[in-house]
Amino acid sequence: MSHARASIVAAALVAIAPLGAAGQSLPRASDGKPDLSGIWQAVNSAAWNILPHSADAGVPGGLGVVEGNDIPYTQAAAAMQRDNYANRAKLDPETQCFLPGVPRATYMGLPFQIVHTPAQITLLYEYDHVVRNVFMNSPHPKGPIEFWMGDSRGSWDGDTLVVDVVHFNDRTWFDRAGNHHSEALHVIERYTLLNRDHINYEVTIEDPKVFTRQWKMSMPLYRRLDRDMRLLDYECVAFNEALRPDPADAR
Amino acid sequence: MTRRILRSILSAAAVASTVAAAAAGQTGPWTPSRLPDGQLDIRGHWISDAVGGAHSVEDGRDPDADVIQGRAGERNPILIVDPADGRIPYQPAAAARRQQLLRDIFTPTKREQIDPHIRALLDGVPRNNYVPGEMQILQVAGAVVILYESNHSYRVIPLDGRHPSAQVKLWMGDSRGRWEGNTLVVDVTNFNEDTWLDSHGSFHSDALHVVERWTPAGPDRLDYSVTLEDPKVFTRPWKMAFGVNRNREKNYEIWEDSRHEGEQDVDGILAAGRKEKAAGITGIHEHRRDGR
């Protein structure tokens, strides 16, 4: 079965490769870099579980987005993931509408918009009106700082936008399956425009407190071509409010 | 001090600053620069004059908070420039509802009786322009983007296209812009009815229609005015106006404002409101002011 999955992934890679190699010119921004402007969305089931998983009620099955289909947890961190999973209905920060963290914001299943300017590339997410400002060619501020979405600094590696993200807290998850990290998380995202309508999105994850080595996930991002496409809102703070326990019930 | 006197002091101050600018060596009219797609360049970090002064869009600052914060007597920006009495022209039924909201704010027993801003909900338009925090304007071909520091909210304002179907309701509405000469005119519709214009329960319906006008008045200043119409609750369109100044702090960056994640006030406010109401305490949210 894992061989079958590996060949599906390989076939998908082969299918994507010619898109970039077809000699089709990439749209370029005023700074000469590939123009990432537009509304994008991941189309997969990583929101539920970044690892391969079978379908369940309300949960589409998924081939997984993690390279090698394995997250190299330390023993204690693996136990914590199992506990998170068992208690996910209560513990998942998504259920409280907390900011989703990086890279989870990318594959929540809602679109996001990239606003591309030379000095600042801003990502606007429909989910919880999350904003990430990627400041180009500038250093991370001195820590310790604990942001929900981290501090994002960008640079170009040829035609690939590389975003280095640090200064996280330890309260966000990678998915609804309880995959987690500590405040020592270091995320490196690589956004490579393959053609006008596809970005290859690759993420390297490091966290010496939780993982025994660095690991990667990757997925394509698709341009939303819908007529009159625009970001709408998903104000989960309001949805969450309706579900919050009433202080009167606590007495 | 009456509103009219305050107004004339403010206009005098505006004239004085113009004179001072002229005296400082500015000769001839200022010419705004343009971006490749023809838009006037209004990029940068900005903060509105009304920030901190819009506890009530009708009455300005919260004088009680000013006393606590040692700012008593600070300048109170006038927001409503039309009608002349500076009050929101509510229809009678809407005025009664707002009066009830002011009573509910005094002893809230339900979450919806607490200011949506305190509840970490989106502020809507135009309120996001005058709640505490700055804003950053980005411009790309065919669009203006406003990033607000408060509650990490944002607006993408396309310079083309049509509003979506009226069935689509949005916390920040749907903004469509166009340049009329040197003025960015933004037409905003598709609102829900869950945001307030201030902390005084100044509500609107989902029929709210907002037209903003952003006009560069100098390299570091935008004149802002906004017309609000809502045939379900207002008797006529009305207008607020204030200045927006460039934040000249070098290398300023908007950092994360995790307002909802840190929100710990609402349950306490609700518990206190219910306790007081149960004890027979009722009242109205109001401020004592000299001469009123």
XYZ file of C-alpha atoms in Angstrom:
543
model
C 0.000 0.000 0.000
C 2.744 2.440 0.886
C 4.394 1.561 -2.426
C 1.146 2.374 -4.177
C 0.994 5.723 -2.371
C 4.599 6.465 -3.209
C 3.923 5.875 -6.885
C 0.867 8.137 -6.751
C 3.022 10.882 -5.259
C 5.737 10.230 -7.853
C 3.181 10.360 -10.655
C 1.870 13.640 -9.283
C 5.392 15.088 -9.234
C 6.003 14.009 -12.818
C 2.710 15.588 -13.776
C 3.677 18.886 -12.163
C 7.243 19.019 -13.442
C 6.496 19.805 -17.110
C 4.375 22.797 -16.109
C 7.466 24.726 -15.091
C 9.618 23.290 -17.832
C 7.214 24.011 -20.687
C 8.888 27.322 -21.401
C 5.779 29.160 -20.280
C 6.910 32.508 -18.904
C 5.991 33.231 -15.307
C 4.107 36.415 -14.452
C 6.671 38.829 -12.974
C 6.174 41.599 -10.427
C 7.682 45.088 -10.757
C 10.740 43.838 -8.839
C 11.356 41.187 -11.539
C 10.475 38.376 -9.127
C 7.728 35.856 -9.886
C 4.444 37.622 -9.132
C 2.724 35.680 -6.368
C -0.265 38.064 -6.279
C -3.619 36.404 -6.221
C -5.994 34.228 -4.258
C -4.714 30.712 -3.549
C -5.899 27.600 -1.801
C -4.554 24.219 -0.821
C -6.836 21.378 -1.906
C -6.158 18.412 0.354
C -7.140 16.979 3.724
C -4.103 18.180 5.695
C -6.435 20.292 7.862
C -7.582 17.026 9.461
C -4.266 15.226 9.494
C -0.998 16.049 7.764
C -0.148 12.316 7.804
C -1.799 9.658 5.623
C -5.193 8.726 7.047
C -8.415 6.919 6.185
C -11.750 8.635 5.850
C -14.034 8.961 8.847
C -17.387 10.653 9.370
C -16.896 14.239 8.179
C -13.213 13.598 7.543
C -11.983 12.994 3.987
C -9.180 10.483 3.668
C -5.758 11.752 2.736
C -2.441 10.643 1.311
C -0.611 12.942 3.690
C 1.647 15.911 2.975
C 4.646 14.892 5.112
C 7.765 13.707 3.323
C 8.398 10.038 4.227
C 4.989 9.864 5.972
C 6.632 10.153 9.372
C 6.959 12.936 11.944
C 10.146 12.306 13.983
C 8.734 12.997 17.459
C 10.734 12.373 20.591
C 9.099 9.692 22.741
C 7.494 12.216 25.093
C 6.262 14.359 22.197
C 4.738 11.296 20.498
C 2.835 10.523 23.700
C 1.612 14.105 23.814
C 0.349 13.845 20.230
C -1.644 10.714 21.147
C -3.129 12.543 24.127
C -3.913 15.584 21.963
C -5.645 13.322 19.444
C -7.717 11.586 22.092
C -8.836 14.932 23.516
C -8.876 16.911 20.285
C -12.497 18.043 20.617
C -11.453 19.991 23.694
C -7.759 20.729 23.153
C -7.510 21.707 19.486
C -6.857 25.479 19.495
C -9.090 25.688 16.413
C -12.111 24.898 18.589
C -11.436 28.149 20.459
C -10.758 30.102 17.293
C -7.210 30.865 18.279
C -4.839 32.043 15.558
C -3.871 28.874 13.673
C -0.086 29.262 13.438
C 2.207 28.432 10.529
C 1.970 26.387 8.349
C -1.533 25.363 9.510
C -3.046 28.642 8.239
C -2.113 27.603 4.701
C -4.243 24.464 4.560
C -7.269 25.267 6.757
C -9.378 24.674 3.655
C -10.113 28.354 3.047
C -8.532 30.659 0.474
C -5.824 33.217 1.185
C -4.555 36.174 -0.783
C -0.968 37.192 -1.449
C -0.305 40.924 -1.759
C 3.089 41.162 -3.422
C 5.180 44.325 -3.013
C 8.985 44.483 -3.175
C 9.609 45.240 0.509
C 6.699 43.417 2.091
C 4.723 40.415 0.957
C 1.505 40.181 2.920
C -0.614 37.058 3.221
C -4.272 37.615 4.041
C -6.239 34.553 5.112
C -10.017 34.249 4.956
C -9.899 32.113 8.120
C -10.191 34.390 11.181
C -8.917 37.372 9.108
C -5.373 36.227 9.822
C -2.628 38.503 8.474
C 1.018 37.624 7.981
C 3.378 40.374 6.983
C 6.517 38.915 5.428
C 9.159 41.624 5.734
C 11.762 41.193 3.011
C 15.506 41.161 3.628
C 15.315 42.238 7.238
C 16.390 40.376 10.376
C 14.054 38.830 12.931
C 13.657 41.106 15.944
C 15.490 39.982 19.032
C 13.461 37.565 21.149
C 12.132 36.152 23.229
C 8.812 36.943 21.561
C 5.899 34.526 21.404
C 3.548 35.270 18.534
C 0.737 32.908 17.526
C 1.706 33.354 13.865
C 5.450 33.782 14.427
C 7.669 36.471 12.923
C 8.097 36.082 9.164
C 11.108 37.393 7.225
C 11.470 36.778 3.492
C 14.162 36.564 0.863
C 14.403 35.282 -2.699
C 16.412 32.177 -3.580
C 16.387 32.597 -7.354
C 12.696 32.446 -8.249
C 11.631 30.942 -4.921
C 10.271 33.053 -2.073
C 11.822 31.758 1.144
C 10.100 32.753 4.385
C 11.874 32.143 7.660
C 9.495 32.055 10.627
C 10.452 32.028 14.324
C 9.144 33.500 17.622
C 6.178 31.147 17.981
C 4.287 30.192 21.105
C 3.701 26.516 21.926
C -0.085 26.682 21.670
C -0.792 26.068 17.985
C -1.095 22.671 16.297
C -0.292 21.507 12.780
C -3.707 19.901 12.211
C -6.841 18.531 13.904
C -4.984 15.310 14.749
C -2.966 16.893 17.551
C 0.380 17.169 15.766
C 2.213 19.795 17.765
C 5.425 21.750 18.443
C 7.039 23.928 21.117
C 7.916 27.633 21.198
C 11.319 26.640 19.757
C 9.617 25.955 16.399
C 11.476 27.181 13.334
C 9.583 27.061 10.031
C 11.101 27.657 6.605
C 8.541 28.020 3.834
C 9.408 27.949 0.140
C 6.881 29.343 -2.357
C 7.791 28.462 -5.956
C 5.509 29.678 -8.735
C 5.299 26.778 -11.209
C 3.114 28.607 -13.711
C 0.467 31.311 -13.574
C -1.949 29.212 -11.535
C 0.140 26.888 -9.353
C 2.606 27.374 -6.519
C 4.672 24.562 -5.089
C 4.614 25.066 -1.314
C 7.308 23.343 0.690
C 7.837 23.627 4.438
C 10.791 22.605 6.590
C 10.042 22.142 10.288
C 12.621 22.225 13.072
C 12.027 22.072 16.804
C 14.754 20.423 18.891
C 12.419 20.177 21.900
C 9.864 18.065 20.032
C 11.493 16.443 16.987
C 14.649 14.367 16.687
C 15.449 15.838 13.260
C 14.034 18.354 10.816
C 11.217 17.203 8.531
C 9.303 18.519 5.563
C 5.852 18.814 4.119
C 4.854 19.961 0.663
C 1.727 20.515 -1.392
C 0.594 22.447 -4.441
C -1.371 25.668 -3.994
C -3.989 26.393 -6.636
C -5.099 29.791 -7.878
C -8.822 30.335 -7.308
C -10.203 31.110 -10.739
C -13.831 31.526 -9.682
C -15.763 34.369 -11.275
C -15.597 37.566 -9.162
C -13.368 35.729 -6.683
C -12.658 37.656 -3.504
C -11.897 36.682 0.066
C -14.999 36.611 2.251
C -14.870 36.289 6.016
C -14.910 33.411 8.478
C -15.235 35.212 11.800
C -14.905 32.182 14.016
C -14.685 34.429 17.104
C -18.414 35.022 16.611
C -19.134 31.326 15.969
C -17.050 30.433 18.995
C -18.897 32.963 21.154
C -22.184 31.218 20.497
C -20.668 27.962 21.783
C -18.803 29.366 24.775
C -19.984 28.258 28.188
C -21.996 30.858 29.980
C -20.331 32.201 33.167
C -23.650 31.634 34.955
C -23.375 27.890 34.274
C -20.042 27.700 36.067
C -21.533 28.685 39.400
C -17.527 74.090 26.536
C -19.937 73.926 23.669
C -19.461 71.899 20.551
C -19.484 75.044 18.384
C -16.644 76.631 20.356
C -14.630 73.414 20.135
C -15.205 73.374 16.380
C -13.911 76.881 15.923
C -10.850 76.123 18.052
C -10.192 73.120 15.850
C -10.537 75.112 12.631
C -8.272 77.782 14.061
C -5.707 75.090 14.841
C -5.982 73.759 11.303
C -5.400 77.222 9.832
C -2.474 77.756 12.195
C -0.810 74.532 11.100
C -1.237 75.455 7.425
C 0.332 78.831 8.088
C 3.147 77.170 10.019
C 3.772 74.770 7.123
C 3.957 77.685 4.699
C 6.312 79.533 7.024
C 8.513 76.415 7.260
C 9.521 76.879 3.653
C 6.892 74.954 1.708
C 6.467 76.959 -1.459
C 3.818 76.337 -4.041
C 1.214 73.616 -3.940
C 2.247 70.104 -2.962
C 2.059 67.617 -5.830
C 1.231 64.057 -4.876
C 3.276 61.348 -6.570
C 1.733 58.628 -8.689
C 2.243 54.889 -8.969
C 2.788 53.121 -12.333
C -0.927 52.262 -12.633
C -1.854 55.945 -12.197
C -3.016 55.752 -8.586
C -1.936 58.498 -6.210
C 0.688 57.119 -3.870
C -0.833 56.885 -0.383
C 1.288 53.963 0.767
C 2.622 53.908 4.285
C 1.683 53.805 7.937
C -1.078 56.115 9.095
C -2.913 56.945 12.279
C -6.178 58.802 12.513
C -6.781 61.934 14.600
C -9.901 60.290 15.966
C -8.057 57.405 17.652
C -8.849 57.484 21.353
C -11.511 60.120 20.859
C -14.281 57.974 19.531
C -15.590 56.224 22.615
C -18.802 57.836 21.387
C -18.924 59.247 17.863
C -21.374 61.833 19.211
C -19.638 62.764 22.472
C -16.018 61.834 21.855
C -13.681 60.652 24.575
C -14.733 58.742 27.657
C -14.193 61.446 30.334
C -14.214 58.860 33.124
C -11.429 56.895 31.428
C -9.573 60.182 30.853
C -9.611 60.891 34.611
C -8.319 57.389 35.374
C -5.604 57.738 32.721
C -4.680 61.268 33.818
C -5.765 62.798 30.517
C -8.718 64.853 31.704
C -9.375 67.849 29.496
C -7.584 66.455 26.465
C -8.812 67.602 23.083
C -12.008 65.885 22.024
C -12.145 65.396 18.277
C -15.438 66.267 16.637
C -16.375 63.422 14.374
C -19.893 64.179 13.146
C -19.819 67.190 10.823
C -23.313 66.729 9.400
C -25.926 67.119 10.807
C -24.834 70.287 12.584
C -26.033 69.121 16.004
C -23.450 66.327 15.893
C -25.965 63.581 16.667
C -26.710 60.437 14.663
C -30.080 60.993 12.936
C -31.777 57.835 14.210
C -35.398 57.149 13.339
C -37.602 57.177 16.480
C -37.718 53.377 16.843
C -33.960 53.125 16.304
C -33.310 55.923 18.819
C -35.364 53.989 21.351
C -33.375 50.832 20.626
C -30.089 52.689 21.054
C -31.364 54.110 24.364
C -32.160 50.547 25.457
C -28.679 49.436 24.393
C -27.173 52.177 26.599
C -29.197 50.746 29.512
C -28.101 47.214 28.625
C -24.442 48.328 28.457
C -24.807 49.546 32.065
C -25.863 46.099 33.334
C -25.332 43.586 30.523
C -26.863 40.154 30.941
C -26.143 38.860 27.431
C -22.963 38.909 25.355
C -24.616 40.891 22.568
C -25.159 43.745 25.056
C -21.391 44.206 25.323
C -19.481 46.308 22.780
C -18.392 43.982 19.921
C -14.938 45.621 20.082
C -14.487 44.365 23.674
C -15.670 40.941 22.470
C -12.760 40.955 19.979
C -15.088 40.895 16.999
C -14.259 42.781 13.822
C -14.937 46.514 14.092
C -16.427 47.086 10.651
C -16.149 50.225 8.543
C -15.653 53.049 9.367
C -14.992 52.102 13.027
C -11.761 50.298 12.213
C -10.393 53.676 11.071
C -10.709 55.206 14.555
C -10.271 52.433 17.123
C -6.854 52.517 18.817
C -4.053 51.345 16.544
C -2.553 52.428 13.269
C -3.153 51.308 9.721
C -0.861 50.466 6.853
C -1.899 51.176 3.284
C -0.437 48.964 0.564
C -1.133 49.621 -3.103
C -0.812 47.140 -5.937
C -2.002 47.429 -9.522
C -5.767 47.836 -9.411
C -6.221 47.663 -5.662
C -5.662 49.374 -2.334
C -5.135 47.193 0.739
C -5.558 48.486 4.287
C -4.009 46.507 7.145
C -5.249 47.528 10.586
C -3.126 47.034 13.655
C -6.197 46.491 15.833
C -7.347 42.872 15.768
C -5.288 42.085 12.622
C -8.166 43.071 10.380
C -7.739 43.990 6.759
C -9.585 45.309 3.726
C -8.828 44.590 0.096
C -10.321 47.411 -1.985
C -10.422 46.528 -5.696
C -10.608 49.511 -8.033
C -13.028 47.622 -10.254
C -15.763 45.030 -10.053
C -19.149 44.993 -8.434
C -20.382 44.287 -4.923
C -21.426 40.669 -4.412
C -25.063 39.687 -4.037
C -26.797 41.384 -1.093
C -27.242 37.934 0.454
C -23.521 37.934 1.275
C -23.069 39.708 4.624
C -19.594 40.567 5.815
C -18.230 41.986 9.083
C -16.072 44.484 7.175
C -18.470 44.853 4.253
C -17.417 44.735 0.610
C -15.276 47.701 -0.437
C -14.950 48.912 -4.025
C -12.794 51.947 -4.765
C -12.269 54.461 -7.539
C -10.080 57.514 -7.884
C -12.003 60.751 -8.496
C -9.259 63.272 -9.192
C -7.093 63.201 -6.084
C -9.663 61.423 -3.944
C -9.954 57.695 -3.344
C -13.693 57.081 -3.055
C -14.582 53.753 -1.452
C -18.113 52.415 -1.637
C -18.853 49.828 1.064
C -21.940 47.603 1.249
C -22.793 43.974 2.199
C -22.536 44.644 5.944
C -24.006 42.427 8.619
C -25.867 44.100 11.498
C -23.527 42.968 14.257
C -21.003 45.805 14.437
C -21.378 49.097 16.304
C -19.957 52.468 15.317
C -18.677 53.127 18.859
C -18.876 51.967 22.496
C -22.251 53.681 22.935
C -24.306 51.101 21.083
C -24.482 53.186 17.906
C -25.806 50.380 15.777
C -26.764 50.086 12.135
C -28.636 47.542 10.065
C -27.517 45.315 7.208
C -28.759 48.056 4.865
C -25.797 50.247 5.850
C -24.098 51.918 2.912
C -20.805 53.663 3.588
C -18.956 55.995 1.223
C -15.444 56.965 2.312
C -13.354 59.703 0.760
C -9.575 59.615 1.280
C -7.842 62.730 -0.050
C -4.107 63.419 0.316
C -3.771 66.924 1.799
C 0.017 66.912 1.997
C 2.819 64.369 2.053
C 1.942 63.277 5.577
C -1.754 63.957 5.825
C -4.961 62.490 4.444
C -8.330 64.176 4.787
C -10.915 61.525 5.538
C -14.660 61.822 5.407
C -17.331 59.191 5.482
C -21.033 59.288 4.676
C -23.307 56.689 6.256
C -26.767 55.914 5.039
C -29.102 53.233 6.281
C -32.764 53.657 5.386
C -33.766 51.098 8.039
C -32.411 53.127 10.981
C -31.300 56.663 9.976
C -33.642 59.459 8.856
C -31.005 60.814 6.451
C -27.388 60.264 5.410
C -24.876 61.726 7.872
C -21.210 62.409 7.818
C -18.064 62.139 9.914
C -14.700 63.684 9.061
C -11.210 63.688 10.545
C -7.590 63.853 9.562
C -5.236 60.912 9.174
C -1.525 61.490 9.784
C 1.496 59.601 8.597
C 3.245 57.596 11.300
C 6.780 58.793 10.682
C 8.410 56.303 13.036
C 11.205 54.772 10.969
C 10.911 51.087 10.063
C 7.613 50.751 11.893
C 6.125 47.272 11.541
C 2.634 46.135 12.474
C 3.001 43.229 14.869
C 0.431 40.669 15.911
C -2.508 41.886 18.009
C -3.956 38.634 19.361
C -6.989 40.352 20.848
C -9.352 37.364 20.999
C -6.683 35.000 22.312
C -6.006 37.296 25.270
C -9.610 38.325 25.863
C -10.535 37.807 29.522
C -12.953 40.645 30.207
C -16.262 39.546 28.741
C -17.172 36.845 31.251
C -16.378 39.209 34.125
C -18.433 42.056 32.645
C -21.332 39.675 32.102
C -21.154 38.189 35.602
C -21.050 41.675 37.150
C -23.935 42.898 34.997
C -26.108 39.958 35.957
C -25.278 40.313 39.631
C -26.182 44.006 39.597
C -29.342 43.452 37.625
C -30.375 40.697 40.063
C -29.763 43.141 42.919
C -32.149 45.596 41.274
C -29.444 47.960 40.056
C -30.264 49.531 36.689
C -29.076 52.660 34.950
C -27.792 54.022 31.723
C -24.282 54.281 30.315
C -23.581 58.011 30.238
C -20.895 60.508 31.183
C -21.251 63.669 33.176
C -19.909 66.601 31.235
C -19.593 70.248 32.152
C -22.118 72.436 30.430
C -24.254 69.638 29.070
